[in-house]
Amino acid sequence: MQPATACASSGLTIPWLRRCSSLRVKCSTSQRAHCASTSTADTAEPIEPIEPIDPIETDPEPDPEPFKLKPLPYPFNALEPHMSKETVEYHWERHHRGHVDSLNAIIQGTEFAEMELENMVLTSYNEGNPLPFFVHASQVWNHDFFWETMKPGGGGNPSGVLKYLIERDFGSLDELAKEIQNAALTQFGSGWVWLAYKAHRLGVGNDINPRPSKKDKRLVVVKTPNAVSPLVWDYYPLLAIDVWEHAYYMDYENRRGDYVSVFLDKLISWDVVSYRLKNAMFRASKREKMEKREMLLDKMKEATLRVKVRPTPKARPKMKRRQY
Amino acid sequence: MVLQLVMAPNWCGCGVASANSTKISTNAFKMSSNRFNFSKPYPGRAYRVTAYYSLTTPPYELDALEPYMSKRTVEIHWGKHHNEHVERLNKHLKTSAFYGHTLEEMVKATYNNGSPLVEFNDSSSVWSHDFFWESMQPNGGSMPKGGVLDQIEKDFGTFTNFKDEFTFAALSIFGPGWVWLYLKKNERKLAVAPTQNAISPLVWGDIPIIGLDMWEHAYYLDYKDDRSAYVNNFLDHLVSWHSVMVRMMRAEAFVNLGKPKIPVA
């Protein structure tokens, strides 16, 4: 057994190689040429043999923080005077961070640590029987979404496809604002109010569309309790308003209606909402195509199965040859 | 209680609602009693007295709970949240079949075994908040005495144990809720339980003894998100053992608690 070699010229140590291999990608061409020219073991300097590390045996250290607290897209005081610096600071630093830490503590080392956040929310919801870390995963996702929905100097009017859909499904922006206000004021306790793109055919009791139309792909206003989000109903959320009391209590005390109307007038970023809508429509149409394709494939499979094929041809009486 | 004079609506089967009708049914009510003389705006029409709930005042000044619960918190919590629940409840009661129920009856009936009716949230909130203000007193906290302490020690081991259990239950609530010390009727012992939103031990038939509001509006202005400080201050400085004693005395009329554990000298 030849001892490990070292390319003396380049100083590279490749402990598991008996000699420099021309196939090693890590060596540059000049190094390989050098090694090829000095291929005998005599010129190589033997090094103490090192135990090869078997990559299968040792697991890498589990990451203590699979999820990191996403920084805000603006400074804490950027949303003044509509949302005070104190509120933003406490909300992000204590509540949002608290959820991130709790989530990390629970999923560290489990198979969920590898998952994407959205996937984790859906998996942990478990169709109504949530796993213990659902609330943390969902709140992390919801809060990320919430901070991005706002921007300093927000408000104004939506444009483009979003404007068209709002007018088609709600009548006008004012009607939409009224729906959102109503949802916020009737959400008893804590929760979230959402505008979502509903592409799916299943109706869920919570969606409120004052102009139901035959088209499935429409905007709906949804309110959810505590930590739930419309992801679990297969909707595509477009905007989120946090109506937990910690989000507005220091600025508006109990006046949730005022908070929501200021949010819609002065804080919301319609650009982000439009972008999300386009994304949602694209994903929804792609998904529809895939579903159609799958349906067709299933139908074809069924059709082929139904065709009966005889293993042997049917026995027929032999025809007599006509004698002419 | 707020007494109101209204025109008798037709659905109650008595009185006349329309302005045009001249038929008056006076058999159901004798309006000419000496005690109850009131001037009728529209003479000749039948009237019915209705009563709705009103906002009860806490048994102390609004700033009496300082520094553990600031005046601003009490003003907003009582004057705006509690008041809003009372007004919404009254609005429901104008057209509800539960008009005339006492609050406790209404809470139990509208809970409907888990599928609450629309009046549940408001009626339960009104009852719970009344209970909450009475569960506190200025210079409260410290240790209970006598039979109450004996009962707590009998059911929790030590008083510190009870405080720990209460705090743990309070901090375990996700979202809005309440934490209760209540008397279990069937097992005849005290227990601690957290509940969500506006639920109270009334709905499962037990007798509440202490109620602590763990909704964020109860502590956010004073403690921000430091809930353990809020609960500890409540137990150490605010809880009214006097009202606990009164409630236990009343509960003993419904539950036989037997003799408390008296240590032998």
Coordinates of C-alpha atoms in Angstrom, one line a residue:
Chain A
M1 CA 0.0 0.0 0.0
Q2 CA 1.4 3.3 -1.0
P3 CA 1.3 6.0 1.5
A4 CA -0.6 9.2 0.9
T5 CA 1.1 11.5 -1.5
A6 CA 1.5 15.2 -1.6
C7 CA 2.0 17.3 -4.6
A8 CA 5.1 18.9 -3.3
S9 CA 5.0 21.7 -5.8
S10 CA 1.5 22.9 -5.1
G11 CA 1.4 21.9 -1.5
L12 CA -1.9 20.2 -2.0
T13 CA -2.5 17.2 0.3
I14 CA -5.0 14.7 -0.9
P15 CA -4.9 12.1 1.8
W16 CA -7.1 9.4 0.3
L17 CA -5.3 9.3 -3.0
R18 CA -2.5 6.9 -3.5
R19 CA -1.2 9.1 -6.3
C20 CA -2.4 12.1 -8.1
S21 CA -5.2 11.1 -10.3
S22 CA -5.7 12.8 -13.6
L23 CA -9.5 12.5 -13.0
R24 CA -9.5 14.7 -9.9
V25 CA -11.4 17.8 -10.7
K26 CA -9.9 19.7 -7.8
C27 CA -6.4 19.6 -9.2
S28 CA -5.8 22.2 -11.9
T29 CA -4.4 21.1 -15.2
S30 CA -0.9 22.3 -14.4
Q31 CA -1.0 20.4 -11.2
R32 CA -2.1 17.3 -12.9
A33 CA 0.6 17.7 -15.5
H34 CA 3.1 18.0 -12.7
C35 CA 1.8 14.9 -11.0
A36 CA 1.8 13.0 -14.2
S37 CA 5.4 13.8 -14.9
T38 CA 6.4 12.9 -11.4
S39 CA 4.2 9.8 -11.2
T40 CA 6.6 7.5 -9.4
A41 CA 6.2 7.1 -5.7
D42 CA 9.9 8.0 -5.2
T43 CA 9.5 11.7 -5.7
A44 CA 6.4 11.9 -3.7
E45 CA 6.7 12.8 0.0
P46 CA 4.8 10.3 2.1
I47 CA 2.6 11.7 4.7
E48 CA 1.2 9.9 7.7
P49 CA -1.8 8.0 6.6
I50 CA -5.0 9.7 7.8
E51 CA -8.2 7.8 8.5
P52 CA -10.6 8.4 5.7
I53 CA -13.7 10.0 7.0
D54 CA -16.8 7.9 6.2
P55 CA -19.4 10.5 5.3
I56 CA -22.3 8.1 6.0
E57 CA -21.4 7.5 9.7
T58 CA -21.2 11.0 11.1
D59 CA -24.3 13.2 10.7
P60 CA -23.8 16.9 10.3
E61 CA -24.6 19.0 13.4
P62 CA -28.3 20.0 13.3
D63 CA -28.6 23.6 12.7
P64 CA -29.8 25.2 15.9
E65 CA -31.7 27.8 14.0
P66 CA -33.4 26.4 10.9
F67 CA -35.5 29.5 10.6
K68 CA -34.1 33.0 11.0
L69 CA -36.1 36.1 11.9
K70 CA -36.5 37.9 8.6
P71 CA -35.6 41.6 9.0
L72 CA -38.2 44.2 8.3
P73 CA -38.1 45.8 4.8
Y74 CA -38.1 49.3 6.4
P75 CA -36.8 50.8 9.7
F76 CA -39.0 50.7 12.8
N77 CA -40.1 54.3 12.6
A78 CA -40.9 54.2 8.9
L79 CA -44.6 53.7 9.4
E80 CA -45.1 56.6 11.7
P81 CA -47.5 58.2 12.5
H82 CA -49.9 55.4 11.5
M83 CA -48.1 52.7 13.3
S84 CA -45.8 53.9 15.9
K85 CA -42.2 52.8 16.2
E86 CA -42.9 51.3 19.6
T87 CA -45.6 49.1 18.2
V88 CA -43.5 47.9 15.3
E89 CA -40.5 47.3 17.5
Y90 CA -42.4 45.2 20.1
H91 CA -44.4 43.4 17.5
W92 CA -41.4 42.3 15.5
E93 CA -38.9 42.0 18.2
R94 CA -41.0 40.3 20.9
H95 CA -44.0 38.6 19.2
H96 CA -42.6 37.7 15.8
R97 CA -39.2 36.7 17.2
G98 CA -40.9 34.7 20.0
H99 CA -42.6 32.6 17.4
V100 CA -39.4 32.0 15.4
D101 CA -37.6 30.9 18.6
S102 CA -40.4 28.7 19.7
L103 CA -40.6 27.1 16.2
N104 CA -36.9 26.5 16.1
A105 CA -36.9 25.0 19.6
I106 CA -39.7 22.5 18.6
I107 CA -38.5 21.4 15.2
Q108 CA -34.8 21.3 15.8
G109 CA -33.5 17.9 14.9
T110 CA -36.8 16.6 13.5
E111 CA -37.6 16.0 9.9
F112 CA -39.6 19.2 9.7
A113 CA -36.4 21.3 10.0
E114 CA -35.7 20.6 6.3
M115 CA -39.0 21.9 5.1
E116 CA -39.9 25.2 3.6
L117 CA -42.0 27.4 5.8
E118 CA -45.2 27.3 3.6
N119 CA -45.0 23.5 3.4
M120 CA -44.5 23.3 7.1
V121 CA -47.6 25.4 7.7
L122 CA -49.7 23.1 5.5
T123 CA -48.3 19.9 6.9
S124 CA -48.6 20.9 10.6
Y125 CA -52.2 22.1 10.0
N126 CA -52.9 18.4 9.5
E127 CA -56.4 19.2 8.1
G128 CA -57.8 20.6 11.2
N129 CA -55.9 18.6 13.9
P130 CA -52.9 20.9 14.2
L131 CA -49.6 19.6 15.4
P132 CA -48.2 21.6 18.4
F133 CA -45.9 23.8 16.3
F134 CA -48.5 24.8 13.8
V135 CA -49.3 28.1 15.6
H136 CA -45.6 29.1 15.6
A137 CA -45.0 28.2 11.9
S138 CA -48.2 29.8 10.8
Q139 CA -47.5 33.0 12.8
V140 CA -44.0 33.3 11.4
W141 CA -45.4 33.0 7.9
N142 CA -48.2 35.4 8.6
H143 CA -46.0 38.0 10.1
D144 CA -43.5 37.9 7.3
F145 CA -46.4 38.4 4.9
F146 CA -47.8 41.2 7.0
W147 CA -44.7 43.3 7.2
E148 CA -44.3 43.0 3.4
T149 CA -47.8 44.1 2.8
M150 CA -47.1 47.4 4.3
K151 CA -44.7 50.2 3.2
P152 CA -43.9 53.7 4.3
G153 CA -46.0 56.1 2.3
G154 CA -48.4 53.4 1.3
G155 CA -52.0 53.6 0.4
G156 CA -53.3 55.0 -2.8
N157 CA -55.2 53.0 -5.3
P158 CA -54.6 49.6 -6.9
S159 CA -54.1 49.4 -10.6
G160 CA -54.1 46.9 -13.5
V161 CA -55.4 43.4 -13.1
L162 CA -55.9 43.9 -9.3
K163 CA -58.1 46.9 -10.0
Y164 CA -60.1 45.1 -12.6
L165 CA -60.7 42.1 -10.3
I166 CA -61.6 44.3 -7.3
E167 CA -64.2 46.1 -9.4
R168 CA -65.5 42.8 -10.8
D169 CA -65.8 41.0 -7.5
F170 CA -66.6 43.8 -5.1
G171 CA -67.8 46.7 -7.1
S172 CA -65.3 49.3 -6.0
L173 CA -62.4 49.8 -3.7
D174 CA -64.7 51.4 -1.1
E175 CA -66.9 48.3 -1.1
L176 CA -63.8 46.1 -0.6
A177 CA -62.7 48.4 2.3
K178 CA -66.2 48.0 3.8
E179 CA -66.0 44.2 3.5
I180 CA -62.6 44.2 5.2
Q181 CA -63.8 46.4 8.0
N182 CA -66.7 44.2 8.6
A183 CA -64.6 41.1 8.7
A184 CA -62.2 42.8 11.1
L185 CA -64.9 44.0 13.5
T186 CA -66.7 40.7 13.5
Q187 CA -63.6 38.6 14.2
F188 CA -64.1 37.9 17.9
G189 CA -60.8 37.6 19.7
S190 CA -57.6 37.5 17.8
G191 CA -57.0 36.7 14.2
W192 CA -56.2 38.0 10.7
V193 CA -58.2 39.5 7.9
W194 CA -57.1 38.5 4.4
L195 CA -57.8 39.3 0.8
A196 CA -57.2 36.1 -1.1
Y197 CA -57.3 34.8 -4.6
K198 CA -59.6 31.8 -4.7
A199 CA -58.9 29.6 -7.6
H200 CA -60.3 26.4 -6.2
R201 CA -63.8 25.2 -6.7
L202 CA -64.5 24.1 -3.1
G203 CA -66.4 26.8 -1.2
V204 CA -65.5 27.4 2.4
G205 CA -68.1 29.0 4.7
N206 CA -65.9 32.0 5.5
D207 CA -65.4 33.5 2.1
I208 CA -67.5 36.6 1.5
N209 CA -68.0 37.7 -2.1
P210 CA -70.9 40.1 -2.4
R211 CA -71.1 39.4 -6.1
P212 CA -70.9 35.6 -6.5
S213 CA -70.3 34.8 -10.2
K214 CA -69.9 31.6 -12.1
K215 CA -66.2 32.3 -12.4
D216 CA -64.2 30.4 -9.8
K217 CA -61.2 32.5 -10.0
R218 CA -62.1 35.5 -7.9
L219 CA -61.0 37.6 -5.0
V220 CA -62.5 36.9 -1.5
V221 CA -62.2 38.5 1.9
V222 CA -61.6 36.0 4.6
K223 CA -61.1 36.3 8.3
T224 CA -59.3 33.6 10.3
P225 CA -58.9 33.1 14.1
N226 CA -55.7 33.1 16.0
A227 CA -52.9 31.8 13.8
V228 CA -54.8 30.2 10.9
S229 CA -54.2 31.4 7.4
P230 CA -56.1 30.9 4.1
L231 CA -53.2 28.7 2.9
V232 CA -54.8 25.8 4.7
W233 CA -57.9 26.2 2.5
D234 CA -55.9 26.3 -0.7
Y235 CA -56.4 30.0 -1.3
Y236 CA -53.6 32.4 -2.4
P237 CA -53.4 35.2 0.1
L238 CA -52.8 38.7 -1.3
L239 CA -52.9 40.9 1.7
A240 CA -53.0 40.4 5.5
I241 CA -54.1 42.6 8.3
D242 CA -53.1 41.5 11.8
V243 CA -56.1 42.1 14.1
W244 CA -54.5 40.6 17.2
E245 CA -54.7 43.4 19.8
H246 CA -50.9 43.6 20.2
A247 CA -50.8 45.0 16.6
Y248 CA -52.8 48.1 17.3
Y249 CA -53.5 48.5 21.0
M250 CA -50.8 51.0 21.8
D251 CA -51.8 53.3 18.9
Y252 CA -55.5 52.8 18.6
E253 CA -56.5 51.3 22.0
N254 CA -59.8 49.4 21.2
R255 CA -60.6 51.1 17.9
R256 CA -60.0 48.3 15.6
G257 CA -62.1 49.9 12.9
D258 CA -59.9 53.0 12.8
Y259 CA -56.7 50.9 12.6
V260 CA -58.0 48.9 9.6
S261 CA -59.1 52.0 7.8
V262 CA -55.8 53.7 8.3
F263 CA -54.1 50.5 7.2
L264 CA -56.0 50.5 3.9
D265 CA -55.6 54.3 3.4
K266 CA -52.0 54.9 4.5
L267 CA -50.0 51.7 5.0
I268 CA -50.9 49.2 2.4
S269 CA -48.5 48.5 -0.5
W270 CA -50.7 47.8 -3.6
D271 CA -47.6 47.0 -5.6
V272 CA -46.9 44.0 -3.5
V273 CA -50.5 42.9 -3.6
S274 CA -50.5 43.2 -7.4
Y275 CA -47.3 41.2 -7.6
R276 CA -48.8 38.5 -5.4
L277 CA -51.9 38.5 -7.5
K278 CA -50.0 37.9 -10.7
N279 CA -48.0 35.2 -9.0
A280 CA -51.2 33.6 -7.7
M281 CA -52.9 33.7 -11.1
F282 CA -49.8 32.2 -12.8
R283 CA -49.5 29.4 -10.3
A284 CA -53.3 28.8 -10.3
S285 CA -53.3 28.5 -14.1
K286 CA -50.3 26.2 -14.1
R287 CA -51.9 24.0 -11.5
E288 CA -55.1 23.9 -13.5
K289 CA -53.2 22.7 -16.6
M290 CA -51.5 20.1 -14.6
E291 CA -54.7 18.9 -13.1
K292 CA -56.4 18.7 -16.5
R293 CA -53.4 16.8 -17.9
E294 CA -53.6 14.3 -15.0
M295 CA -57.3 14.0 -15.5
L296 CA -56.8 13.2 -19.2
L297 CA -54.1 10.7 -18.4
D298 CA -56.4 9.0 -15.9
K299 CA -59.2 8.9 -18.4
M300 CA -56.9 7.3 -21.0
K301 CA -55.7 4.7 -18.5
E302 CA -59.3 3.9 -17.7
A303 CA -60.2 3.6 -21.3
T304 CA -57.3 1.2 -22.0
L305 CA -58.3 -0.9 -19.1
R306 CA -61.8 -1.2 -20.3
V307 CA -60.8 -2.7 -23.6
K308 CA -61.1 -6.4 -23.4
V309 CA -58.4 -8.3 -25.2
R310 CA -58.9 -12.0 -25.8
P311 CA -55.9 -14.1 -25.1
T312 CA -56.7 -16.6 -27.8
P313 CA -58.9 -15.9 -30.9
K314 CA -62.4 -17.1 -30.7
A315 CA -63.0 -20.6 -32.0
R316 CA -64.9 -20.4 -35.3
P317 CA -66.2 -23.3 -37.4
K318 CA -63.7 -23.9 -40.2
M319 CA -65.0 -22.8 -43.5
K320 CA -65.2 -25.4 -46.2
R321 CA -63.3 -24.8 -49.2
R322 CA -65.5 -24.4 -52.2
Q323 CA -64.8 -27.0 -54.8
Y324 CA -65.0 -25.5 -58.1
Chain B
M1 CA -81.0 47.2 34.9
V2 CA -82.3 49.8 32.5
L3 CA -86.1 50.0 32.3
Q4 CA -87.4 51.1 29.0
L5 CA -90.9 51.9 27.8
V6 CA -91.7 50.5 24.4
M7 CA -94.6 49.7 22.3
A8 CA -95.6 46.1 22.8
P9 CA -94.5 44.3 19.7
N10 CA -96.9 41.9 18.1
W11 CA -94.9 38.7 18.4
C12 CA -95.3 38.5 22.2
G13 CA -99.0 37.9 21.7
C14 CA -100.1 40.9 23.7
G15 CA -100.7 44.5 22.8
V16 CA -101.0 46.1 19.5
A17 CA -98.2 47.4 17.4
S18 CA -99.8 49.2 14.5
A19 CA -100.6 52.8 14.6
N20 CA -103.8 52.5 12.8
S21 CA -105.6 49.8 14.8
T22 CA -108.0 50.9 17.5
K23 CA -108.4 47.6 19.1
I24 CA -106.7 47.6 22.4
S25 CA -106.1 44.5 24.5
T26 CA -105.8 45.5 28.1
N27 CA -106.4 42.1 29.6
A28 CA -102.8 41.2 29.8
F29 CA -101.6 44.3 31.6
K30 CA -103.2 46.5 34.1
M31 CA -101.6 49.8 33.4
S32 CA -103.6 51.8 35.9
S33 CA -101.9 50.4 39.1
N34 CA -101.0 53.0 41.7
R35 CA -97.4 52.1 41.9
F36 CA -96.8 52.2 38.2
N37 CA -98.3 55.4 36.9
F38 CA -96.5 56.7 33.9
S39 CA -97.6 59.1 31.2
K40 CA -98.4 57.4 28.0
P41 CA -97.2 59.3 24.9
Y42 CA -99.9 57.6 22.8
P43 CA -103.0 57.2 25.0
G44 CA -105.1 54.2 24.3
R45 CA -102.2 51.9 23.2
A46 CA -100.9 48.9 25.1
Y47 CA -97.4 49.1 26.6
R48 CA -94.9 46.7 27.8
V49 CA -91.9 47.4 30.0
T50 CA -88.7 45.9 28.9
A51 CA -85.4 45.8 30.6
Y52 CA -81.9 45.4 29.3
Y53 CA -78.5 44.9 30.8
S54 CA -76.3 47.8 31.8
L55 CA -72.7 48.3 32.6
T56 CA -72.0 47.5 36.3
T57 CA -69.3 49.6 38.0
P58 CA -66.3 47.9 39.6
P59 CA -66.4 48.1 43.4
Y60 CA -63.5 50.5 43.5
E61 CA -62.3 53.7 41.9
L62 CA -60.7 53.3 38.4
D63 CA -57.3 54.3 39.7
A64 CA -57.5 52.2 42.8
L65 CA -55.5 49.3 41.3
E66 CA -52.4 51.3 40.6
P67 CA -49.6 50.5 40.1
Y68 CA -50.4 46.9 39.1
M69 CA -53.2 47.9 36.7
S70 CA -53.1 51.4 35.5
K71 CA -56.0 53.8 35.5
R72 CA -55.8 54.0 31.7
T73 CA -56.1 50.2 31.3
V74 CA -59.1 50.0 33.6
E75 CA -60.7 53.0 31.9
I76 CA -60.4 51.5 28.5
H77 CA -61.0 47.9 29.5
W78 CA -64.1 48.7 31.4
G79 CA -65.3 51.9 29.7
K80 CA -64.8 50.7 26.1
H81 CA -64.4 46.9 25.9
H82 CA -66.9 45.8 28.7
N83 CA -69.2 48.6 27.6
E84 CA -69.1 47.5 24.0
H85 CA -70.1 44.0 25.0
V86 CA -73.0 45.2 27.0
E87 CA -74.2 47.4 24.1
R88 CA -73.9 44.5 21.6
L89 CA -75.6 42.2 24.0
N90 CA -78.5 44.6 24.3
K91 CA -78.7 45.0 20.6
H92 CA -79.0 41.2 20.2
L93 CA -81.6 41.0 22.9
K94 CA -83.9 43.3 21.2
T95 CA -84.7 40.5 18.7
S96 CA -83.5 37.4 20.5
A97 CA -85.4 34.6 22.0
F98 CA -83.1 34.8 25.1
Y99 CA -84.5 38.1 26.2
G100 CA -85.4 37.8 29.9
H101 CA -82.8 35.2 30.7
T102 CA -80.4 35.9 33.5
L103 CA -76.8 36.3 32.4
E104 CA -75.8 32.9 33.8
E105 CA -78.7 31.1 32.2
M106 CA -78.0 32.9 28.9
V107 CA -74.3 31.9 28.9
K108 CA -75.2 28.2 29.5
A109 CA -78.0 28.2 27.0
T110 CA -76.3 30.1 24.2
Y111 CA -73.1 27.9 24.5
N112 CA -75.3 25.2 23.0
N113 CA -72.8 22.5 23.9
G114 CA -70.0 23.7 21.7
S115 CA -71.9 25.3 18.8
P116 CA -72.4 28.7 20.3
L117 CA -75.2 30.9 19.2
V118 CA -74.6 34.5 18.3
E119 CA -75.4 35.9 21.7
F120 CA -72.9 33.7 23.5
N121 CA -69.7 35.8 23.0
D122 CA -71.3 39.0 24.3
S123 CA -73.3 37.5 27.1
S124 CA -70.3 35.4 28.3
S125 CA -68.0 38.4 28.0
V126 CA -70.3 40.6 30.1
W127 CA -70.7 38.0 32.8
S128 CA -66.9 37.3 32.8
H129 CA -66.0 40.9 33.0
D130 CA -68.4 41.6 35.9
F131 CA -66.8 38.6 37.6
F132 CA -63.3 39.9 36.8
W133 CA -63.7 43.3 38.3
E134 CA -65.2 41.8 41.5
S135 CA -62.3 39.3 41.7
M136 CA -59.9 42.2 42.3
Q137 CA -59.5 44.7 45.0
P138 CA -57.0 47.4 45.9
N139 CA -54.5 46.0 48.4
G140 CA -55.5 42.5 47.4
G141 CA -53.2 39.5 47.0
S142 CA -51.2 38.0 49.8
M143 CA -52.6 34.9 51.5
P144 CA -56.1 33.8 52.0
K145 CA -57.2 32.9 55.5
G146 CA -59.2 30.2 57.2
G147 CA -61.4 27.9 55.3
V148 CA -60.4 29.2 51.8
L149 CA -56.7 28.5 52.6
D150 CA -57.6 25.1 54.0
Q151 CA -59.6 24.2 50.9
I152 CA -56.8 25.3 48.6
E153 CA -54.2 23.4 50.5
K154 CA -56.5 20.3 50.5
D155 CA -56.9 20.5 46.7
F156 CA -53.5 21.8 45.5
G157 CA -51.1 20.7 48.2
T158 CA -49.7 24.0 49.1
F159 CA -50.6 27.6 48.3
T160 CA -47.5 28.0 46.2
N161 CA -48.5 25.0 44.2
F162 CA -51.8 26.7 43.5
K163 CA -50.0 29.9 42.4
D164 CA -47.7 27.9 40.1
E165 CA -50.5 26.0 38.5
F166 CA -52.5 29.1 38.0
T167 CA -49.6 30.9 36.4
F168 CA -48.8 27.9 34.2
A169 CA -52.3 27.7 33.0
A170 CA -52.5 31.4 32.3
L171 CA -49.3 31.3 30.2
S172 CA -50.4 28.2 28.3
I173 CA -53.2 30.1 26.6
F174 CA -52.5 30.9 22.9
G175 CA -54.5 33.9 21.8
P176 CA -57.2 35.5 23.8
G177 CA -58.7 33.6 26.8
W178 CA -59.3 33.5 30.5
V179 CA -57.9 31.5 33.4
W180 CA -60.2 30.3 36.2
L181 CA -60.0 28.9 39.7
Y182 CA -63.3 27.0 39.9
L183 CA -65.1 24.5 42.0
K184 CA -65.9 21.2 40.4
K185 CA -69.3 20.2 41.4
N186 CA -69.0 16.5 40.8
E187 CA -65.5 16.0 42.3
R188 CA -66.1 18.6 45.0
K189 CA -62.8 20.2 44.7
L190 CA -61.1 23.3 43.4
A191 CA -59.3 23.3 40.1
V192 CA -57.6 25.6 37.7
A193 CA -58.4 25.7 34.0
P194 CA -57.6 28.0 31.1
T195 CA -60.2 28.7 28.4
Q196 CA -60.3 30.3 25.0
N197 CA -62.0 33.5 23.9
A198 CA -65.0 34.0 26.1
I199 CA -65.6 30.6 27.6
S200 CA -66.1 30.2 31.3
P201 CA -66.6 27.3 33.7
L202 CA -70.3 28.1 33.6
V203 CA -70.7 26.4 30.3
W204 CA -69.6 23.1 31.7
G205 CA -71.7 23.5 34.8
D206 CA -69.0 24.3 37.4
I207 CA -68.8 27.3 39.8
P208 CA -66.1 29.9 39.0
I209 CA -64.3 31.3 42.0
I210 CA -61.6 33.5 40.4
G211 CA -61.4 34.7 36.9
L212 CA -58.4 36.5 35.2
D213 CA -58.7 38.1 31.8
M214 CA -55.8 37.0 29.6
W215 CA -56.9 38.9 26.6
E216 CA -54.1 41.2 25.4
H217 CA -56.2 44.3 26.1
A218 CA -56.1 43.5 29.8
Y219 CA -52.3 43.8 30.1
Y220 CA -50.8 45.2 27.0
L221 CA -50.7 48.8 28.0
D222 CA -49.0 48.0 31.4
Y223 CA -46.9 45.0 30.7
K224 CA -46.7 44.8 26.9
D225 CA -46.0 41.1 26.3
D226 CA -44.7 40.2 29.8
R227 CA -47.6 38.0 30.7
S228 CA -45.9 36.3 33.7
A229 CA -45.4 39.7 35.4
Y230 CA -49.1 40.4 34.9
V231 CA -50.3 37.1 36.4
N232 CA -47.8 37.3 39.3
N233 CA -48.9 40.9 40.1
F234 CA -52.5 39.7 40.0
L235 CA -51.9 36.9 42.4
D236 CA -49.7 38.9 44.7
H237 CA -51.3 42.3 44.8
L238 CA -54.8 42.3 43.2
V239 CA -56.8 39.2 43.8
S240 CA -59.6 39.7 46.3
W241 CA -59.6 36.8 48.7
H242 CA -62.6 38.4 50.3
S243 CA -64.7 37.9 47.2
V244 CA -63.3 34.4 46.9
M245 CA -64.6 33.7 50.4
V246 CA -68.0 35.0 49.6
R247 CA -68.2 33.0 46.4
M248 CA -67.1 29.8 48.2
M249 CA -69.8 30.4 50.8
R250 CA -72.3 30.7 48.1
A251 CA -70.9 27.6 46.3
E252 CA -71.3 25.6 49.5
A253 CA -75.0 25.9 49.1
F254 CA -74.7 23.8 45.9
V255 CA -71.7 21.6 46.7
N256 CA -71.0 19.7 49.9
L257 CA -67.4 20.3 50.5
G258 CA -67.3 18.5 53.8
K259 CA -65.0 19.5 56.6
P260 CA -61.8 21.3 55.6
K261 CA -58.5 19.7 56.5
I262 CA -57.7 21.0 60.0
P263 CA -54.2 20.1 61.2
V264 CA -54.2 18.3 64.5
A265 CA -52.3 20.2 67.1

